[in-house]
Coordinates of C-alpha atoms in Angstrom, one line a residue:
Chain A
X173 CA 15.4 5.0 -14.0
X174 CA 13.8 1.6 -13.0
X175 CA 12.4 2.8 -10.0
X176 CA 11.4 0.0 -7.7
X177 CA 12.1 -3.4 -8.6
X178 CA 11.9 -6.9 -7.2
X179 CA 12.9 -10.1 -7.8
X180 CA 11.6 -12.9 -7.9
X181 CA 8.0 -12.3 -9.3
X182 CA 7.1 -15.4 -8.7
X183 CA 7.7 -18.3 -6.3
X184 CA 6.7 -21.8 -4.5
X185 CA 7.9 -23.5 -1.6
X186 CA 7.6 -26.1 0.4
X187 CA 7.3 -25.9 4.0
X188 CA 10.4 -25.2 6.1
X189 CA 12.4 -24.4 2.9
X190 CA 13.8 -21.0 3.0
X191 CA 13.8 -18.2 0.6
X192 CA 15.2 -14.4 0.5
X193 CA 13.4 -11.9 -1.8
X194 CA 15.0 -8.9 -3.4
X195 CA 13.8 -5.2 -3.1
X196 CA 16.1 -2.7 -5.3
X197 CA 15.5 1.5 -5.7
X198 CA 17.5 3.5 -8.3
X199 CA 15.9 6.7 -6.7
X200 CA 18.2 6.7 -3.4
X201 CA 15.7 7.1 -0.7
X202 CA 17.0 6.2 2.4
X203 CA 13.3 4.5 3.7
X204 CA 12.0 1.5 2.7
X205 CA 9.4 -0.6 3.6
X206 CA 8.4 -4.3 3.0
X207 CA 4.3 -5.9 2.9
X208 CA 2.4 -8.5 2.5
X209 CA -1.1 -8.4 0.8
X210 CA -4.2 -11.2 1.8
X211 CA -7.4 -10.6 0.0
X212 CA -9.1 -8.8 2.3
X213 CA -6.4 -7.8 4.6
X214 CA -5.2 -5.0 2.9
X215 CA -1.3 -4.1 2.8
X216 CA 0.3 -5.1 6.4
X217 CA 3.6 -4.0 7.1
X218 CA 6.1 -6.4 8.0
X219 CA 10.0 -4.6 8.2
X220 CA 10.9 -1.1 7.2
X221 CA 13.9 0.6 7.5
X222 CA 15.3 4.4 8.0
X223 CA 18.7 3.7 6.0
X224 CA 21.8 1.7 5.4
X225 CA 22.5 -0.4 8.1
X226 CA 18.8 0.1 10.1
X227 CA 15.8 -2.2 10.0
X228 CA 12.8 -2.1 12.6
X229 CA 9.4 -4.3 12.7
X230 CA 6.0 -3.5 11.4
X231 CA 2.8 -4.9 12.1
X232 CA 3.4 -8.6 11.4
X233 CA 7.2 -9.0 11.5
X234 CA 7.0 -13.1 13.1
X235 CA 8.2 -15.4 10.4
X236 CA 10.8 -12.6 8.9
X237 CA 13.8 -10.9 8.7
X238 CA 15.3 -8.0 6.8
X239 CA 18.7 -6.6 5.7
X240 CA 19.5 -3.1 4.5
X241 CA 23.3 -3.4 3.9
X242 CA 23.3 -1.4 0.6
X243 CA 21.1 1.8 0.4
X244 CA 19.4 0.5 -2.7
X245 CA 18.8 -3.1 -1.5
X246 CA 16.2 -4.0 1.1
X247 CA 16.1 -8.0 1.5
X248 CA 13.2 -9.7 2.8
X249 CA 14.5 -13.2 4.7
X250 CA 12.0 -16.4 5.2
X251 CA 13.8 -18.8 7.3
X252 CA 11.7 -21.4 7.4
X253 CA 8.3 -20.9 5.2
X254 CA 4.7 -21.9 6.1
X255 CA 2.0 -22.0 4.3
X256 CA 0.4 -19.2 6.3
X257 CA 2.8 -17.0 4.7
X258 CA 1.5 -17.7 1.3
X259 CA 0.5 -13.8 0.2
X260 CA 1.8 -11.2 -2.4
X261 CA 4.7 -9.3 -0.9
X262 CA 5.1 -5.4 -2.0
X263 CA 8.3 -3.7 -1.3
X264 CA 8.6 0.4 -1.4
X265 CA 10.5 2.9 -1.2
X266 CA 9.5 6.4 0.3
X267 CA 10.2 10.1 -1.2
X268 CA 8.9 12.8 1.3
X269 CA 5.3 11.6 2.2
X270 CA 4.8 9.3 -0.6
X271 CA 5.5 5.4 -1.1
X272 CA 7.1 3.9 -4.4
X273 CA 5.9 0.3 -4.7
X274 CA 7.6 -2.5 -6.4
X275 CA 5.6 -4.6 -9.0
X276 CA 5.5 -7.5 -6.1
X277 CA 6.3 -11.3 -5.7
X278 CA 3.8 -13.6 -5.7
X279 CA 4.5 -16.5 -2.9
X280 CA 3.2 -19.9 -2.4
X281 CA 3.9 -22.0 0.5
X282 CA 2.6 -25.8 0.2
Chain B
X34 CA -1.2 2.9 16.6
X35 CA -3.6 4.6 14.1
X36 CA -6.5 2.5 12.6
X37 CA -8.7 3.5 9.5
X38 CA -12.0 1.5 8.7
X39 CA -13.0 1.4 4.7
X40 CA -16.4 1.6 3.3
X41 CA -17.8 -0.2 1.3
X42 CA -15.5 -3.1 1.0
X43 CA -16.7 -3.7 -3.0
X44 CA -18.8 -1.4 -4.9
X45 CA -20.0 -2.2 -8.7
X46 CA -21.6 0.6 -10.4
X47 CA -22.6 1.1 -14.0
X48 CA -20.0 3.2 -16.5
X49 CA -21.0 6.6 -16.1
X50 CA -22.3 6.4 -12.7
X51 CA -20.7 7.8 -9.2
X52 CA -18.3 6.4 -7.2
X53 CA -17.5 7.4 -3.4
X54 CA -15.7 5.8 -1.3
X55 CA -15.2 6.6 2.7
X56 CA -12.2 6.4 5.1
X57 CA -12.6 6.5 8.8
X58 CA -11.0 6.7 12.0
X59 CA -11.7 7.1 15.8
X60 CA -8.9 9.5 16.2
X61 CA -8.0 12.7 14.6
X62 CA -5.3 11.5 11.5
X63 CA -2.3 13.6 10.8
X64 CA -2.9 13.3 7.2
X65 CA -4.8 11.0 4.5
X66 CA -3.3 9.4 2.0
X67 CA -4.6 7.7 -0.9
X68 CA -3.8 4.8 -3.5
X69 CA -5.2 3.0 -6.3
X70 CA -4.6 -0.7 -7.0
X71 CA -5.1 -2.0 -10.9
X72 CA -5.9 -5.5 -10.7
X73 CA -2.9 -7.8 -10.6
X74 CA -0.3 -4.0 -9.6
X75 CA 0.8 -2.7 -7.4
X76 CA -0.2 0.7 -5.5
X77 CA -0.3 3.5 -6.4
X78 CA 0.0 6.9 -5.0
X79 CA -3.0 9.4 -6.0
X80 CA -2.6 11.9 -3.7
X81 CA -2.1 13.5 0.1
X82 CA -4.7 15.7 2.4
X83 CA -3.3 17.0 5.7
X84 CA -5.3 20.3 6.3
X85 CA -8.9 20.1 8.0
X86 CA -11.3 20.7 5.6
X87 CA -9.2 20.0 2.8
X88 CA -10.5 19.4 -1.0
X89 CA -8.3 18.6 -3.7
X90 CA -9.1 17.3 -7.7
X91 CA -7.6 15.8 -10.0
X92 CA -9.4 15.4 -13.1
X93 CA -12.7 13.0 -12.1
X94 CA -11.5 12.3 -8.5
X95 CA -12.3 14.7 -5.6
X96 CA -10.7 14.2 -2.6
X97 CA -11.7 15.9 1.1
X98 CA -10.4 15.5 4.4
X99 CA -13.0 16.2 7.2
X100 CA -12.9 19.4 9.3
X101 CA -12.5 16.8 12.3
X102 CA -9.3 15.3 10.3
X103 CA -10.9 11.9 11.2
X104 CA -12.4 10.5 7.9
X105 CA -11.8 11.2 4.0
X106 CA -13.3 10.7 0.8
X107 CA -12.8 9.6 -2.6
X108 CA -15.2 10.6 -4.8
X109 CA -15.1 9.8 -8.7
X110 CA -17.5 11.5 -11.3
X111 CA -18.9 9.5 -14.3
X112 CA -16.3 6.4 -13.9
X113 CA -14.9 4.6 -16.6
X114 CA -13.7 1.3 -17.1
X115 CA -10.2 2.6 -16.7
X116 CA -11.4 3.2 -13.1
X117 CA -11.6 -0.6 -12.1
X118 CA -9.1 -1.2 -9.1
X119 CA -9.1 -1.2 -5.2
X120 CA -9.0 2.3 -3.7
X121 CA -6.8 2.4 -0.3
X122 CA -6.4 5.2 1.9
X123 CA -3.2 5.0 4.6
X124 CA -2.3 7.7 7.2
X125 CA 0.8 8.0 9.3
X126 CA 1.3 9.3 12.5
X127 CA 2.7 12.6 13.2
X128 CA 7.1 11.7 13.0
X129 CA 6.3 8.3 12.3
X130 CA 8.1 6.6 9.3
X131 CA 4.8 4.1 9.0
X132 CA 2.1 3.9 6.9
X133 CA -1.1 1.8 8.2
X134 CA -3.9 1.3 5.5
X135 CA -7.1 0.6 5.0
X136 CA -8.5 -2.7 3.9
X137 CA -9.9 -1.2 0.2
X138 CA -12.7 -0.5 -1.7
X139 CA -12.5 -2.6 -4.8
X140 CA -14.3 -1.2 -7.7
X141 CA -15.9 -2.9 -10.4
X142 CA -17.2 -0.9 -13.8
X143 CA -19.9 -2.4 -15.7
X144 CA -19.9 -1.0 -19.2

């Protein structure tokens, strides 16, 4: 039981190139949830979605996009980076009240 | 949608010392969550409040929700080193599928 993974851990891109991240859950919770974390900022919700097939915006969606066409996948789309969206980015997965977080991917935008 | 303010933003305190941190809002919360955050991790979760009044422990960490349901605290006895991290606290709104968090309290242990 893995849990919540994601891949890659680590990345950098240039501006305008374009990038998809990978959220996976071997716990088959139907919510899921993508972030981004700034120092200082906190954890800022970007997509989430309600199950297969369903996404809907968080807080800072602009610059993103998400897929959910698997249960177990949630994909996190950059179409064209910037350097503003140089953070760490935390998927989860939720379980009644409580949030599963991935170990993250750490993204830099030059 | 629902805000929660964070104090103090950092805290260091000497091993063996104290530790509180606060969570507040302007409007009554549905429920109080809270996470801890080990430098370079991810979150996780410690623990949910969602009765007035509420006080829960585990071990060294006391947790209370206000009899207003509009702030919470985190309060650790005697910390440890193994205590170093960023404390969050995140509430959702009644139905909603959203978490919104606080900005932290990172907390450094001098030892």
């Amino acid at each position: 039981n893995a849990g919540v993974t994601q891949t890659p851990k680590f990345r950098v891109l240039k501006t305008g190139q374009s990038m998809t991240l990978l959220c996976a859950q071997d716990m088959n919770h139907e919510y899921m949830y993508w972030y981004r974390q700034d120092p200082g900022m906190g954890l800022r919700l970007i997509h989430y979605s309600v199950g297969e097939g369903t996404t809907a915006k968080g807080e800072v969606p602009d610059g993103y996009n998400v897929s959910r066409l698997k249960k177990q996948n949630f994909l996190l789309g950059l179409e064209s980076a910037a350097p503003s969206q140089t953070s760490v980015y935390f998927c989860a997965s939720r379980a009644g009240e409580t949030q599963y977080f991935g170990p993250g991917t750490r993204l830099l935008v030059l | 949608g629902q805000q929660v303010m964070q104090i103090p933003q950092y805290q260091h305190v000497q091993e063996g010392e104290d530790f509180t941190t606060y969570c507040n809002s302007s409007t009554t919360l549905s429920n109080i969550q809270w996470y801890k955050q080990r430098p370079g991790g991810h979150p996780v979760f410690l623990i949910q409040l969602v009765k007035s009044g509420e006080v829960k422990k585990q071990k060294r960490l006391t947790f209370q929700f206000g009899e207003a349901k509009k702030n919470s605290s985190l309060h650790i006895t005697a910390t440890q080193t193994t205590d170093v991290g960023t404390y969050f606290c995140a509430t959702s709104g009644a139905g909603s599928y959203q978490l919104t968090f606080g900005k932290g309290t990172k907390l450094s242990v001098i030892p």
